[in-house]
Coordinates of C-alpha atoms in Angstrom, one line a residue:
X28 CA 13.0 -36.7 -30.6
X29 CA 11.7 -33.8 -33.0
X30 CA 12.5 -30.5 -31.9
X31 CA 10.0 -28.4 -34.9
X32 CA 11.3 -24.7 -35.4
X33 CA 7.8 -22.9 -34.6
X34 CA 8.2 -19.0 -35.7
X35 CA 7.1 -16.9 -32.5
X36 CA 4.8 -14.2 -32.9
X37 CA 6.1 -11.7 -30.1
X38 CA 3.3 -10.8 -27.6
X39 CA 1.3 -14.1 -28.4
X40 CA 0.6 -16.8 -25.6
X41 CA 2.2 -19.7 -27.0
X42 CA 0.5 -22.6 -28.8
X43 CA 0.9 -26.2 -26.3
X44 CA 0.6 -29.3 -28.4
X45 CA -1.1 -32.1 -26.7
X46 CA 1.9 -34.8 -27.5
X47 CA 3.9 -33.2 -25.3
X48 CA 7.4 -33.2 -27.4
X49 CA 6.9 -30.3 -29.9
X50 CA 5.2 -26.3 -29.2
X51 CA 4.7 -23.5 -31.3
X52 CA 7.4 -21.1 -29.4
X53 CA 11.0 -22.0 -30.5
X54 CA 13.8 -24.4 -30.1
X55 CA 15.2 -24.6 -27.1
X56 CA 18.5 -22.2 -27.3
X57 CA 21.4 -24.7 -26.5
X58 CA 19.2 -27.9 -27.8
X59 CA 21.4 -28.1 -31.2
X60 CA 25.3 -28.8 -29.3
X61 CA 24.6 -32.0 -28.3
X62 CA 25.8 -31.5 -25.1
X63 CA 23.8 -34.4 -23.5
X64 CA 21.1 -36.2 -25.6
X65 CA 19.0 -36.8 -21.9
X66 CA 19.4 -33.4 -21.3
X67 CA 18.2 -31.7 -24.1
X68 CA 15.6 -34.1 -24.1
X69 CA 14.3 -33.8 -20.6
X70 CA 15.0 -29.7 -20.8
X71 CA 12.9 -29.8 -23.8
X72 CA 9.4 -31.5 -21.9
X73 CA 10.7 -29.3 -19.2
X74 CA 10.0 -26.0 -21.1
X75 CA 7.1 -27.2 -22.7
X76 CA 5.1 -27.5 -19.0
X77 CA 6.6 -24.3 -18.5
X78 CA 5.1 -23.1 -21.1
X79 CA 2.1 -24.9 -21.0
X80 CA 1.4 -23.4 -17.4
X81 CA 2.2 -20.1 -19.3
X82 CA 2.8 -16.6 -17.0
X83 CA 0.8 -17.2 -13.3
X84 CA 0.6 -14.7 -10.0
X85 CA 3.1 -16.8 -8.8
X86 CA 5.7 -15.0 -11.4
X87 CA 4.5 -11.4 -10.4
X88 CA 6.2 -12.5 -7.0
X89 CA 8.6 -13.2 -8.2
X90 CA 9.3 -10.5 -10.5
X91 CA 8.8 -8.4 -7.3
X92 CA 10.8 -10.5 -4.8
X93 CA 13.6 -11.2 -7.2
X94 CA 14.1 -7.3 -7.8
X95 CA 14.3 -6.6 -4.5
X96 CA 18.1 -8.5 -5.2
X97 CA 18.5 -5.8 -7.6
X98 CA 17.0 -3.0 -5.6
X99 CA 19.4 -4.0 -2.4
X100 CA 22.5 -4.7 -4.8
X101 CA 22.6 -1.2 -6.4
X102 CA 22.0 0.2 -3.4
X103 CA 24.1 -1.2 -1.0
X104 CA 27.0 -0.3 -3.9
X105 CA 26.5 3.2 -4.1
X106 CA 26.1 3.7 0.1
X107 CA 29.4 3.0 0.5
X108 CA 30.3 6.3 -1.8
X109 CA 27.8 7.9 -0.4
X110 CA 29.2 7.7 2.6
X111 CA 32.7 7.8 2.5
X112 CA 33.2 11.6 2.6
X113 CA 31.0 12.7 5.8
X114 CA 32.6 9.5 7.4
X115 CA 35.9 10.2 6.0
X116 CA 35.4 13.9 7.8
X117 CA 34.8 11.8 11.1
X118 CA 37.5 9.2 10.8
X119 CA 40.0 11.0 8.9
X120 CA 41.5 8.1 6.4
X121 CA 44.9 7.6 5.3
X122 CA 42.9 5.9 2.4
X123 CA 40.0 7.5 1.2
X124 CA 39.0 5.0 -1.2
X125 CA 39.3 2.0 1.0
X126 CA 35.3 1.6 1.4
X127 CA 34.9 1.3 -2.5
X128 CA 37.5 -1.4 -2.7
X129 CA 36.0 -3.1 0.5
X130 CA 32.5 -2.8 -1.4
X131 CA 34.0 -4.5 -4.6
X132 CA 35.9 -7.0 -3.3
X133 CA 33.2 -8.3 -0.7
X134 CA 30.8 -8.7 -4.1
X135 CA 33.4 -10.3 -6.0
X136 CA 33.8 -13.2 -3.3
X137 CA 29.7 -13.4 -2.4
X138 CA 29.6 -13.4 -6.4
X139 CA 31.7 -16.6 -6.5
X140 CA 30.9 -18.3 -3.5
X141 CA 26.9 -17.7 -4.1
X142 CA 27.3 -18.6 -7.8
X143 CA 29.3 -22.0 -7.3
X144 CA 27.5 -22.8 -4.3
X145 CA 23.7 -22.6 -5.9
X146 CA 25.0 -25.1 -8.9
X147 CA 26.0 -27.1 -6.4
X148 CA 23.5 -27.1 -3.2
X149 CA 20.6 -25.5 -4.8
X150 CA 19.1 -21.7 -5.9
X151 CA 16.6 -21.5 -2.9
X152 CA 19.0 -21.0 0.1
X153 CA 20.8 -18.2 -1.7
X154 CA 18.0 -16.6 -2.1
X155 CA 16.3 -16.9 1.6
X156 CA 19.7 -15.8 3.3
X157 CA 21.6 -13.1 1.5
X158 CA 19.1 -10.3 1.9
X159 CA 19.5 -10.7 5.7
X160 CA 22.9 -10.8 5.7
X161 CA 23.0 -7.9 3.9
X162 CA 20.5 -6.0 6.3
X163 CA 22.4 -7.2 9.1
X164 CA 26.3 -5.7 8.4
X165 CA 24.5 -2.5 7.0
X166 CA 23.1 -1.8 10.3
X167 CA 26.3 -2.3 12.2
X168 CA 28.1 -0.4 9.3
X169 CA 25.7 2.4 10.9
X170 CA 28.0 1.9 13.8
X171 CA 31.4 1.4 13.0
X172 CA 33.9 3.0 15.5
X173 CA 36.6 4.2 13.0
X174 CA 37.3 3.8 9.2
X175 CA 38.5 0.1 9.4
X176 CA 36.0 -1.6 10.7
X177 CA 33.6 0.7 8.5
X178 CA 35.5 -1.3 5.5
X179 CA 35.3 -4.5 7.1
X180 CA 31.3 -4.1 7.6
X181 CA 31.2 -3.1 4.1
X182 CA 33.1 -6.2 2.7
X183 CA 30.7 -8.3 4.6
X184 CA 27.8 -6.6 3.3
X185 CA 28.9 -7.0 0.1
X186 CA 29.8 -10.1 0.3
X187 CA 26.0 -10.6 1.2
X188 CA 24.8 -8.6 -1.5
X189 CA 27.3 -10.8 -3.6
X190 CA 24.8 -12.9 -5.4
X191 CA 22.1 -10.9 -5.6
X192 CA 22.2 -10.4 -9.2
X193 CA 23.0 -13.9 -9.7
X194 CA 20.3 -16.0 -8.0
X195 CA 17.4 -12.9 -8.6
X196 CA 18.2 -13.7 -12.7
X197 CA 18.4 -17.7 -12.2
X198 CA 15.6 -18.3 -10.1
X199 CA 13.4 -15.6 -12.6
X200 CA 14.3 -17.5 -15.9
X201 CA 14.1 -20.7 -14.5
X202 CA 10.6 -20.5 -14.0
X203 CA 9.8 -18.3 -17.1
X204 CA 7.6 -19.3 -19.7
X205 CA 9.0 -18.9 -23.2
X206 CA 6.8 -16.0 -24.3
X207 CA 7.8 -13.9 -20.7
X208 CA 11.7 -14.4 -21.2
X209 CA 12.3 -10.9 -22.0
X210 CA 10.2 -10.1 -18.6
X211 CA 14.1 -10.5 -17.5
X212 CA 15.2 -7.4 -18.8
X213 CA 12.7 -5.5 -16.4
X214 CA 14.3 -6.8 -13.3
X215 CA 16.9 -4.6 -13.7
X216 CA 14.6 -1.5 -13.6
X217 CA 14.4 -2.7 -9.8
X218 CA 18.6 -1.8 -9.9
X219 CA 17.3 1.8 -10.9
X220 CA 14.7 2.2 -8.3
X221 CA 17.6 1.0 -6.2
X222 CA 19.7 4.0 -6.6
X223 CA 17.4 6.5 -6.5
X224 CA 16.4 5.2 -2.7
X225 CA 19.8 5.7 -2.0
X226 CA 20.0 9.4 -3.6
X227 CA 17.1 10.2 -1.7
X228 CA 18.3 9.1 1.4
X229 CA 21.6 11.0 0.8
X230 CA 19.5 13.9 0.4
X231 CA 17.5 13.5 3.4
X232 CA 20.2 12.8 5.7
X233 CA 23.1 14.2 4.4
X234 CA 21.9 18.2 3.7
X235 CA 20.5 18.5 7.1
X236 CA 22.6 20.8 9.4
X237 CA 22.0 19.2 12.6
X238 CA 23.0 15.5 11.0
X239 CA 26.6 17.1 9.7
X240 CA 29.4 18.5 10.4
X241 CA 29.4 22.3 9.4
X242 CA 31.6 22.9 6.3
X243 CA 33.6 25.9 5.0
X244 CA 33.6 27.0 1.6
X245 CA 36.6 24.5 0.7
X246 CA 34.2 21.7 2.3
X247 CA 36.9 21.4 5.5
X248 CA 34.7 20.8 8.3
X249 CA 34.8 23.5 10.6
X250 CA 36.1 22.4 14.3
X251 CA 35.5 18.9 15.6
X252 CA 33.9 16.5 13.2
X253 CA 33.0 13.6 15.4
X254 CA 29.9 10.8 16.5
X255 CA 27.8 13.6 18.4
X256 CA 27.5 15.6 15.8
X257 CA 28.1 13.8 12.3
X258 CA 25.2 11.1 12.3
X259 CA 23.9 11.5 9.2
X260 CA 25.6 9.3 7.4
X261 CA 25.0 6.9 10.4
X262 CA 21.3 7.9 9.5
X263 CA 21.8 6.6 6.3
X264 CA 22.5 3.3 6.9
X265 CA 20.7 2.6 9.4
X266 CA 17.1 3.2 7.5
X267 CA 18.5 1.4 4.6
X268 CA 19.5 -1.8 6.7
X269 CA 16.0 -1.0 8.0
X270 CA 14.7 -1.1 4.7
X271 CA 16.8 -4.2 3.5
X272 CA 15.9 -6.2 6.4
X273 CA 12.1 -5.8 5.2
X274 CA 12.4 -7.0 1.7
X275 CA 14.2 -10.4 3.3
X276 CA 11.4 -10.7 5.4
X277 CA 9.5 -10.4 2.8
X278 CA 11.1 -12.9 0.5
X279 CA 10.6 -15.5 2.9
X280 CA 6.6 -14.8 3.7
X281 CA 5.4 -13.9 0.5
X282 CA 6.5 -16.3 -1.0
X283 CA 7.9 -20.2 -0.2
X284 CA 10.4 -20.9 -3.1
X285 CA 10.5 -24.6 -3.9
X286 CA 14.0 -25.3 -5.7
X287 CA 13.7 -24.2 -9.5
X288 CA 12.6 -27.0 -11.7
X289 CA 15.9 -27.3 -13.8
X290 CA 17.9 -27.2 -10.9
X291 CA 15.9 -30.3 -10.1
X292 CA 16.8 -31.7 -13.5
X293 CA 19.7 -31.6 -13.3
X294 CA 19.8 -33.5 -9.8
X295 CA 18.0 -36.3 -11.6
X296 CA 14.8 -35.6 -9.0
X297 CA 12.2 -36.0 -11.8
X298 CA 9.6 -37.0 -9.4
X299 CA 9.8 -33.7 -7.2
X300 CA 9.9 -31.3 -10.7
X301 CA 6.8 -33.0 -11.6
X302 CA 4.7 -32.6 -8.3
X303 CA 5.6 -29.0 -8.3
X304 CA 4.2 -28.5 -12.2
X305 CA 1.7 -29.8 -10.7
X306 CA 0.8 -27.9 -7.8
X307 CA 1.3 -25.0 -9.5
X308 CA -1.0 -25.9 -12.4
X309 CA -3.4 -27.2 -9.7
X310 CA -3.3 -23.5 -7.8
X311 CA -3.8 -21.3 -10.4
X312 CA -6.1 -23.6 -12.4
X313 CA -3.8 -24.5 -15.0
X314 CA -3.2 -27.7 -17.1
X315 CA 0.4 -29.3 -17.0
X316 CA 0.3 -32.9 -18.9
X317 CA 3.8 -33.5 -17.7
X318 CA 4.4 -37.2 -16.3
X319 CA 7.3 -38.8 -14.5
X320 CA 7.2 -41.2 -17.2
X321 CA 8.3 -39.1 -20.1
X322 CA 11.2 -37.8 -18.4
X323 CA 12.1 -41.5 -17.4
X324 CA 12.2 -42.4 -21.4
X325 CA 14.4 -39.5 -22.5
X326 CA 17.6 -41.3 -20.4
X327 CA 19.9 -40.0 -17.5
X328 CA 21.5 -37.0 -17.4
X329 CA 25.4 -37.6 -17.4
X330 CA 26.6 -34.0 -17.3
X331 CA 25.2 -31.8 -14.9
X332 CA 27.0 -32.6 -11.5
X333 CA 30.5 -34.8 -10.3
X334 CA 30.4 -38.0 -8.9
X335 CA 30.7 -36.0 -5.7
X336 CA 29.4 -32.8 -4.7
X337 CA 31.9 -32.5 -2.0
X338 CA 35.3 -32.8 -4.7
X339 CA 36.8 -30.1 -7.2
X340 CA 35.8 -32.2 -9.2
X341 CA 32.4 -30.5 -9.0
X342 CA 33.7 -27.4 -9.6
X343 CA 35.4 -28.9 -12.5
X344 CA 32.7 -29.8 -14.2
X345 CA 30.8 -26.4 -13.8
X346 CA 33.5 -24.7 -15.4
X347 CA 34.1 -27.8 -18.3
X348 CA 29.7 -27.2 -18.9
X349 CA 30.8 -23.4 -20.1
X350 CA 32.9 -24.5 -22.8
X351 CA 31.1 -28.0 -23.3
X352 CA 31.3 -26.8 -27.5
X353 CA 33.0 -24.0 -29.6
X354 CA 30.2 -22.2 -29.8
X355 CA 29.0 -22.4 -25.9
X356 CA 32.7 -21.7 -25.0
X357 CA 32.9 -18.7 -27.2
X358 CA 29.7 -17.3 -26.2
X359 CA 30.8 -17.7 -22.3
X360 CA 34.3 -15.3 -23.2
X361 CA 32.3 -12.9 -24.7
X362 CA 29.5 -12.5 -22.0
X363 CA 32.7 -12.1 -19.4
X364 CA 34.1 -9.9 -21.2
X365 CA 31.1 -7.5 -21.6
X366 CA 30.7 -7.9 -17.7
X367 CA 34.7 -7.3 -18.0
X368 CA 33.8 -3.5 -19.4
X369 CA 31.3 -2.5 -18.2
X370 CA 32.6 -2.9 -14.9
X371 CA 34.6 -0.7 -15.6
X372 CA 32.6 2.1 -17.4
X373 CA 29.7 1.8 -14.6
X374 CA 31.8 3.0 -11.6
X375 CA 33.3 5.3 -13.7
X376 CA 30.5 7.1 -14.0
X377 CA 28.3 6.4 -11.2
X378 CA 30.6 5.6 -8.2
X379 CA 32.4 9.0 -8.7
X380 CA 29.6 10.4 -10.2
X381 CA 28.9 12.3 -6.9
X382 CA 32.2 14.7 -7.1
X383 CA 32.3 14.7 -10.5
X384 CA 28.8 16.7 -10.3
X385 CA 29.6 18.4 -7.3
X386 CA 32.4 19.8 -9.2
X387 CA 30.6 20.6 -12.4
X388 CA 27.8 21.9 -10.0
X389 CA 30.3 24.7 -8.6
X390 CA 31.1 25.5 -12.0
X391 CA 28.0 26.5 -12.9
X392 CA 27.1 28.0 -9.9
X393 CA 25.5 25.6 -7.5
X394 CA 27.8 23.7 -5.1
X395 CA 25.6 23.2 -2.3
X396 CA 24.8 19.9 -1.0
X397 CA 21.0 20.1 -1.6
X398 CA 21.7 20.7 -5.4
X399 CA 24.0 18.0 -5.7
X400 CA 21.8 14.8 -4.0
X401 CA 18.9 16.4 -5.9
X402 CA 20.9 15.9 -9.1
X403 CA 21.9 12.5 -8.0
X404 CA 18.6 11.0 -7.5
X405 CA 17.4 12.8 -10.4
X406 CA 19.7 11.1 -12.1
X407 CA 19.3 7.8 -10.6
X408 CA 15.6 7.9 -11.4
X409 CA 16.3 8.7 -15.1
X410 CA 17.9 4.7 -15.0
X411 CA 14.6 3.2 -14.1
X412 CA 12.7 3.3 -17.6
X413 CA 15.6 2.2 -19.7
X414 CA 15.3 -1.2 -18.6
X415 CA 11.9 -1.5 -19.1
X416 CA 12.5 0.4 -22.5
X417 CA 14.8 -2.6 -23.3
X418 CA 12.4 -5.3 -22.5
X419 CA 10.1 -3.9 -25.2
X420 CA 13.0 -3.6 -27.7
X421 CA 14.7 -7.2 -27.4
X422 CA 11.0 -8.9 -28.0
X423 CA 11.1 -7.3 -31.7
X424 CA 12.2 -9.5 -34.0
X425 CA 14.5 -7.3 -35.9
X426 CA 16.1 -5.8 -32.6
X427 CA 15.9 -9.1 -30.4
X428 CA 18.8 -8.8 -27.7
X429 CA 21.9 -8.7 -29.2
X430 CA 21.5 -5.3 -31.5
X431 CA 19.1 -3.8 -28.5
X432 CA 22.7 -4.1 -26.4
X433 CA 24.3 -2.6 -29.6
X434 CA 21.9 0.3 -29.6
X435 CA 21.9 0.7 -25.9
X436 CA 25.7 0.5 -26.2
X437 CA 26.1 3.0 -29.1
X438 CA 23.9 6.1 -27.6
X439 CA 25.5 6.0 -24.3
X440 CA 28.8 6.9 -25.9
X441 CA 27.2 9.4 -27.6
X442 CA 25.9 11.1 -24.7
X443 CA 29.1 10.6 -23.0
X444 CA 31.4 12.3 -26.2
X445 CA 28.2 14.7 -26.0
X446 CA 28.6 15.4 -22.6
X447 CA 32.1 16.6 -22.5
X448 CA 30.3 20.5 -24.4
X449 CA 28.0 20.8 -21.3
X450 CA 28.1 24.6 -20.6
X451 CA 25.2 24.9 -17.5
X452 CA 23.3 23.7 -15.1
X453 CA 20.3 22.3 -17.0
X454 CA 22.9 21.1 -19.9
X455 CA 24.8 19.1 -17.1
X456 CA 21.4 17.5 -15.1
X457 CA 19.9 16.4 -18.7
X458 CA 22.9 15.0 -20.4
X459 CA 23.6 13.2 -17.0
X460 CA 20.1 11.4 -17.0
X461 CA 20.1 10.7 -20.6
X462 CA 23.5 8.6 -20.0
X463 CA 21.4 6.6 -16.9
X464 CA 19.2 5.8 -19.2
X465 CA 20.7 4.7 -22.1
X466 CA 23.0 3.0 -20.2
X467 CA 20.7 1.4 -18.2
X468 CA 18.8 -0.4 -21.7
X469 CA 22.1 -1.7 -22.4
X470 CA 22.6 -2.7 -18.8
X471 CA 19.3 -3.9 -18.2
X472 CA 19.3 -6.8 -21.3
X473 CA 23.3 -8.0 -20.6
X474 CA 21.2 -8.9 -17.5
X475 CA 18.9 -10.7 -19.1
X476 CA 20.8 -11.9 -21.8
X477 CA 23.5 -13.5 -19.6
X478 CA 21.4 -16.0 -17.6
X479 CA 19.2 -16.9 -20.8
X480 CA 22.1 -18.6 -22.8
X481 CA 23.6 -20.2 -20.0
X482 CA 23.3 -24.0 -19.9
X483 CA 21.0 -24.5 -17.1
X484 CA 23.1 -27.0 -15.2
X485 CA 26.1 -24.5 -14.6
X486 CA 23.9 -20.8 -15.1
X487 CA 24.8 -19.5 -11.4
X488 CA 28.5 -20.5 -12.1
X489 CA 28.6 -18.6 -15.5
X490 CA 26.7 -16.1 -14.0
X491 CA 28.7 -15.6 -10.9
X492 CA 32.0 -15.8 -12.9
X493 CA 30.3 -12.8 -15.1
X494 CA 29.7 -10.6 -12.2
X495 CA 33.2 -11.4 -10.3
X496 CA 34.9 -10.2 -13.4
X497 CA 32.5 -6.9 -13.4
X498 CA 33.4 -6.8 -9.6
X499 CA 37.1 -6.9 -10.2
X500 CA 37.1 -4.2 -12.6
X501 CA 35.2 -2.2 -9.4
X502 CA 38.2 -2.7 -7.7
X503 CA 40.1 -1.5 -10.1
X504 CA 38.6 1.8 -10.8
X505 CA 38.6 2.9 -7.0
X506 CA 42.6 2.4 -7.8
X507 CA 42.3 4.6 -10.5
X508 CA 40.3 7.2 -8.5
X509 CA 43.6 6.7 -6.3
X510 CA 46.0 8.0 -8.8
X511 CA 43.2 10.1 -11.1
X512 CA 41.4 13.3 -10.4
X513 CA 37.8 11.7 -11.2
X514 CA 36.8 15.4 -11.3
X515 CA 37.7 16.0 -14.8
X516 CA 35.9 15.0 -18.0
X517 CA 38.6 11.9 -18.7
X518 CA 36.4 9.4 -17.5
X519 CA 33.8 10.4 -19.8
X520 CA 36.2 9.9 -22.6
X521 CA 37.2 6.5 -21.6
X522 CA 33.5 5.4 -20.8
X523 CA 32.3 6.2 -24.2
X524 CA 35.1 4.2 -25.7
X525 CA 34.3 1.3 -23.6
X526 CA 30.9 1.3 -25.0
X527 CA 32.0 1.0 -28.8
X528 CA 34.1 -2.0 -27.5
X529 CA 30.6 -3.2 -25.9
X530 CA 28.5 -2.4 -29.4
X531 CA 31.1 -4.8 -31.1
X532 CA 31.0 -7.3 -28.6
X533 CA 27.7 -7.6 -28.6
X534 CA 26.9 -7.8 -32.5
X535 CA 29.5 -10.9 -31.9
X536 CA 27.3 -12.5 -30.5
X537 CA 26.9 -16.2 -31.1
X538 CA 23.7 -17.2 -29.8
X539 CA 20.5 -14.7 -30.1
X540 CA 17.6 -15.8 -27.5
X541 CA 14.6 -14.0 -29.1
X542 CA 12.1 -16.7 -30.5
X543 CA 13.6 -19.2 -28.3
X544 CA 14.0 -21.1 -25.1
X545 CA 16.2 -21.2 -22.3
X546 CA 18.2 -24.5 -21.8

């Protein structure tokens, strides 16, 4: 079969030709490693009714649905250090940083389990169920008699919230039309919106007198910080399970996910992909000239799954798919590892972010709680447009999404080395949200970029490996908050070094998706 290298005109609907096997829109990203001759065959008809259905209302759910993964992922992360100092008042820890670790380490297991799992059983019940269990363990968090069963709820939530990132970007692409891929990179504004409903919330429960314990200058509660008269952060997470528990509802009404048509390929269930191209077409009055028949004649598809689901050897041949070529294999390292640093740099800055401007704040003269949650969700809001910023940038041909990452990569150090000369208050809140958001346009197209040149077969395991390793670097930086005053200006130092180690990874890219389609 012919694959023909189409140039793509960015921002043009692409051009369907009626044989079915070629398209003005690009090659198909993995289609030159001969991985599996079916494969790329089938993927290739695959993306062409994709395409040939083009962007539908059924996408703007799930643009919406999927970032509420996004929206409940970043928020559920930053509760727990939201949280853990009025708690800590009530429960007194012997380890104050237990909470961040519990966070961390529930994600990194939901990111495993939910990542393995969906290459194995299927995207669609990942997505239905983890929003509730999330909802679910943050509302008994709310309730948690003492610190250690705070941490276990926390662990469980995370846990939940685990594959949020993971199934909200495979589902998305795996529906996309070529021209829409770099719609991707807008999910993660949803990660933005995200924290800024948990800095509001922090603000509205956390500076209200009657909610807190009362606080001397040092911030030592002042007599007996217990349940009667320290529910604010009890507040908290109650309304954000609240709110949690309404977007899985949501998912689940709104919206009736069918299994993602190259999941489907992959299972060899050619007739089932085919009746839902063409249901969709038939809904939203489009044309899809896709036939069971022209999948039949590309072959069978020898690499996607084990001879038994149940076996390590399943696993096995997940992992293997990663590193099926040099290329593929070298590409998978280098996507870890960017997940590897910047889950490190992220919590750096945003996890401790809280003390490290409540410090700063009572440097230049405003220490009070209001002043430091309204610098926090200012902040958080400032990470909103940079992923819709990036979006825009990685469709340019010159840009696409490897040097957008670069750019994204390179200004947030400089604002970090910048940030180190702040000398006010209005100095400290602007350089603060101009590292959100270019942070956030580097962020926001690793997100994207990650699920797009992944082999389609094994994207939630790549993609769940990616996020454990970000995970375990979460862990690690609570230890370091352990043994490091977060307080001082060090962690800017090291986060702006971590992103020149990002800007280099990045431009080492091997595969660059613009012009092309996801395999």
């Amino acid at each position: 079969m012919n694959h023909p290298k189409n140039e793509k005109i960015a921002g043009e609907e692409p051009e369907v030709v009626a044989d079915g096997y070629s398209i003005k829109g690009g090659e198909d990203i993995l289609a030159l490693q001969d991985i599996d001759p079916a494969l790329n065959a089938k993927m290739h008809l695959v993306n062409n009714a994709i395409d040939e259905i083009g962007w539908t209302n059924y996408h703007w759910k799930l643009f919406v649905l999927n970032g509420f993964g996004y929206c409940v992922d970043s928020l559920l992360l930053l509760l727990q250090s939201i949280i853990a100092t009025p708690a800590g008042y009530e429960f007194s820890p012997s380890y104050p940083h237990a909470l961040t670790i519990a966070v961390y380490v529930g994600m990194l297991l939901g990111a495993l389990f939910w990542g393995m799992s969906a290459d194995v059983i299927g995207r669609r019940f990942a997505f239905n169920v983890s929003l509730f269990l999330c909802s679910a363990f943050t509302i008994v968090a709310g309730a948690a008699p003492n610190w250690t069963s705070l941490a276990v709820f926390i662990a469980f939530l995370g846990f939940g919230g685990g594959g949020n990132l993971i199934m909200d970007t495979t589902v998305f692409i795996e529906y996309l039309p070529s021209h829409k891929q770099w719609v991707l990179t807008w999910l993660a504004a949803w990660w933005g919106l995200g924290q800024s409903i948990a800095g509001f919330f922090a603000w509205a429960f956390l500076t209200q007198a009657k909610w807190n314990c009362p606080l001397d200058k040092n911030n030592v509660p002042i007599g007996v910080c217990g349940y009667d008269n320290n529910k604010g952060w009890r507040y908290l997470m109650y309304t954000s399970g609240a709110l949690v528990f309404f977007m899985s509802i949501a998912r689940i009404t709104v919206i009736r996910l069918k299994e993602t048509p190259k999941f489907l390929l992959g299972e060899g269930k050619d007739e089932q992909l085919v009746q839902g191209f063409q249901e969709m077409a038939l809904k939203y009055g489009k044309t899809c000239s896709l036939t069971v028949e022209q999948l039949d004649a590309c072959g069978v598809i020898q690499s996607a799954h084990g001879k038994s689901k149940l076996s390590l050897g399943e696993l096995t041949v997940h992992f293997r798919g990663l590193f099926s070529t040099k290329k593929i294999g070298l590409s998978t390292c280098l996507v870890w590892l960017s997940w590897t640093l910047i889950g490190l740099a992220y919590p750096l800055f945003y996890v401790f972010l809280g003390s490290y401007l409540s410090s700063r704040g009572a440097e230049f003269g405003s220490p009070s709680p209001s002043i430091t949650w309204r610098n926090y969700a200012l902040v958080n809001i400032s990470s909103i447009p940079g992923p819709m910023v990036a979006g825009w940038m990685c469709n340019m041909k010159i840009l696409g999404r490897k040097y957008t990452m670069v750019i994204g990569a390179l200004c947030t150090m400089a604002f970090f080395f910048a940030y180190t000369q702040v000398r006010n208050e209005a100095q400290n809140l602007g350089f603060s949200c101009a590292i959100a958001f270019f942070l956030d346009i580097y962020y926001g197209c690793l997100y994207a970029y990650t699920p797009e040149v992944l082999p389609s077969a094994h994207r939630a395991t790549g993609n769940g490996v990616a996020v454990a390793c970000n995970r375990i670097m979460g862990i690690i930086s609570a230890l370091i908050a352990t043994y490091a005053k977060t307080a001082t200006s060090v962690p800017i130092y090291v986060c702006a070094a971590l992103f020149f180690v990002m800007a280099v990874v990045s431009a080492s890219f091997p595969f660059e998706p613009y012009g092309k389609r996801s395999s």
